[in-house]
């Protein structure tokens, strides 16, 4: 299994609070991604990174920001959580390009009350 | 219209049965195709890539029909362990932009004893 961890694995928070999710990889892969998965929608890309300090928006980026200061860490921040951001969040990595095989972390279950 | 569509199922089949899933995509410029498998409350994992000539991996066969814009996955001699959700993934370009990756919502398979 690819060395990808996510923290926390579960979180319950209240509307309006800031939340940061962490993705850590030990594979030295260049590309990292944050997805959310909701019933009936499949995986939707929030943001991705193609290198340290290089990030770009995905399909559903509103309300989210990211940072990548080191190759191994990719942080996803919800500045002010809303109930619509209740979801399962997956981090993924790939070696050379987004069209490469993506390896996923175990996921974070976030509930915003 | 969704860019990648899958029959959500569920498909309930007995052990030993052959089952096939289809996935249709809307962008004729799509270039790379994959099937991922996702177990309940787990992360997606690559099952197989789909090549123009079709490809086989043990009991699993993937086919691509560019003219009709669909890909298929055939599972022969189903095992209980094949029970999972199968995700169709399509990439739309060769430039490697992560925004061009689209996941289907998944097809749920349950193999019954």
PDB file of N, CA and C in Angstrom, chain B residues 48-57 60-65 71-72:
ATOM      1  N   UNK B  48      -7.925  -1.629 -12.687  1.00  0.00           N
ATOM      2  CA  UNK B  48      -7.206  -1.797 -13.940  1.00  0.00           C
ATOM      3  C   UNK B  48      -7.380  -0.582 -14.847  1.00  0.00           C
ATOM      4  N   UNK B  49      -6.384  -0.365 -15.694  1.00  0.00           N
ATOM      5  CA  UNK B  49      -6.515   0.634 -16.742  1.00  0.00           C
ATOM      6  C   UNK B  49      -7.268  -0.010 -17.899  1.00  0.00           C
ATOM      7  N   UNK B  50      -7.816   0.818 -18.766  1.00  0.00           N
ATOM      8  CA  UNK B  50      -8.562   0.307 -19.912  1.00  0.00           C
ATOM      9  C   UNK B  50      -7.875   0.777 -21.180  1.00  0.00           C
ATOM     10  N   UNK B  51      -7.464  -0.152 -22.010  1.00  0.00           N
ATOM     11  CA  UNK B  51      -6.752   0.182 -23.230  1.00  0.00           C
ATOM     12  C   UNK B  51      -7.658  -0.009 -24.444  1.00  0.00           C
ATOM     13  N   UNK B  52      -7.306   0.666 -25.516  1.00  0.00           N
ATOM     14  CA  UNK B  52      -8.140   0.632 -26.725  1.00  0.00           C
ATOM     15  C   UNK B  52      -8.350  -0.786 -27.235  1.00  0.00           C
ATOM     16  N   UNK B  53      -7.343  -1.615 -27.061  1.00  0.00           N
ATOM     17  CA  UNK B  53      -7.427  -2.987 -27.566  1.00  0.00           C
ATOM     18  C   UNK B  53      -8.133  -3.909 -26.589  1.00  0.00           C
ATOM     19  N   UNK B  54      -8.534  -3.375 -25.448  1.00  0.00           N
ATOM     20  CA  UNK B  54      -9.124  -4.224 -24.414  1.00  0.00           C
ATOM     21  C   UNK B  54      -8.021  -4.916 -23.628  1.00  0.00           C
ATOM     22  N   UNK B  55      -8.296  -5.216 -22.403  1.00  0.00           N
ATOM     23  CA  UNK B  55      -7.283  -5.901 -21.598  1.00  0.00           C
ATOM     24  C   UNK B  55      -7.927  -6.759 -20.533  1.00  0.00           C
ATOM     25  N   UNK B  56      -7.164  -7.764 -20.135  1.00  0.00           N
ATOM     26  CA  UNK B  56      -7.674  -8.777 -19.216  1.00  0.00           C
ATOM     27  C   UNK B  56      -6.689  -8.943 -18.072  1.00  0.00           C
ATOM     28  N   UNK B  57      -7.241  -9.127 -16.879  1.00  0.00           N
ATOM     29  CA  UNK B  57      -6.403  -9.394 -15.714  1.00  0.00           C
ATOM     30  C   UNK B  57      -7.115 -10.461 -14.893  1.00  0.00           C
ATOM     31  N   UNK B  60     -11.016 -10.528 -14.670  1.00  0.00           N
ATOM     32  CA  UNK B  60     -11.512  -9.205 -15.032  1.00  0.00           C
ATOM     33  C   UNK B  60     -11.096  -8.832 -16.464  1.00  0.00           C
ATOM     34  N   UNK B  61     -12.075  -8.354 -17.223  1.00  0.00           N
ATOM     35  CA  UNK B  61     -11.807  -7.896 -18.587  1.00  0.00           C
ATOM     36  C   UNK B  61     -12.399  -6.512 -18.769  1.00  0.00           C
ATOM     37  N   UNK B  62     -11.586  -5.606 -19.296  1.00  0.00           N
ATOM     38  CA  UNK B  62     -12.052  -4.245 -19.555  1.00  0.00           C
ATOM     39  C   UNK B  62     -12.040  -3.996 -21.057  1.00  0.00           C
ATOM     40  N   UNK B  63     -13.064  -3.322 -21.523  1.00  0.00           N
ATOM     41  CA  UNK B  63     -13.167  -3.005 -22.948  1.00  0.00           C
ATOM     42  C   UNK B  63     -13.473  -1.526 -23.113  1.00  0.00           C
ATOM     43  N   UNK B  64     -13.004  -0.966 -24.221  1.00  0.00           N
ATOM     44  CA  UNK B  64     -13.262   0.434 -24.548  1.00  0.00           C
ATOM     45  C   UNK B  64     -13.907   0.489 -25.921  1.00  0.00           C
ATOM     46  N   UNK B  65     -14.991   1.218 -26.035  1.00  0.00           N
ATOM     47  CA  UNK B  65     -15.639   1.447 -27.319  1.00  0.00           C
ATOM     48  C   UNK B  65     -15.685   2.954 -27.541  1.00  0.00           C
ATOM     49  N   UNK B  71     -17.114   2.401 -21.717  1.00  0.00           N
ATOM     50  CA  UNK B  71     -16.172   1.373 -21.299  1.00  0.00           C
ATOM     51  C   UNK B  71     -16.926   0.356 -20.469  1.00  0.00           C
ATOM     52  N   UNK B  72     -16.423  -0.836 -20.457  1.00  0.00           N
ATOM     53  CA  UNK B  72     -17.107  -1.913 -19.750  1.00  0.00           C
ATOM     54  C   UNK B  72     -16.120  -2.677 -18.885  1.00  0.00           C
TER      55      UNK B  72
END
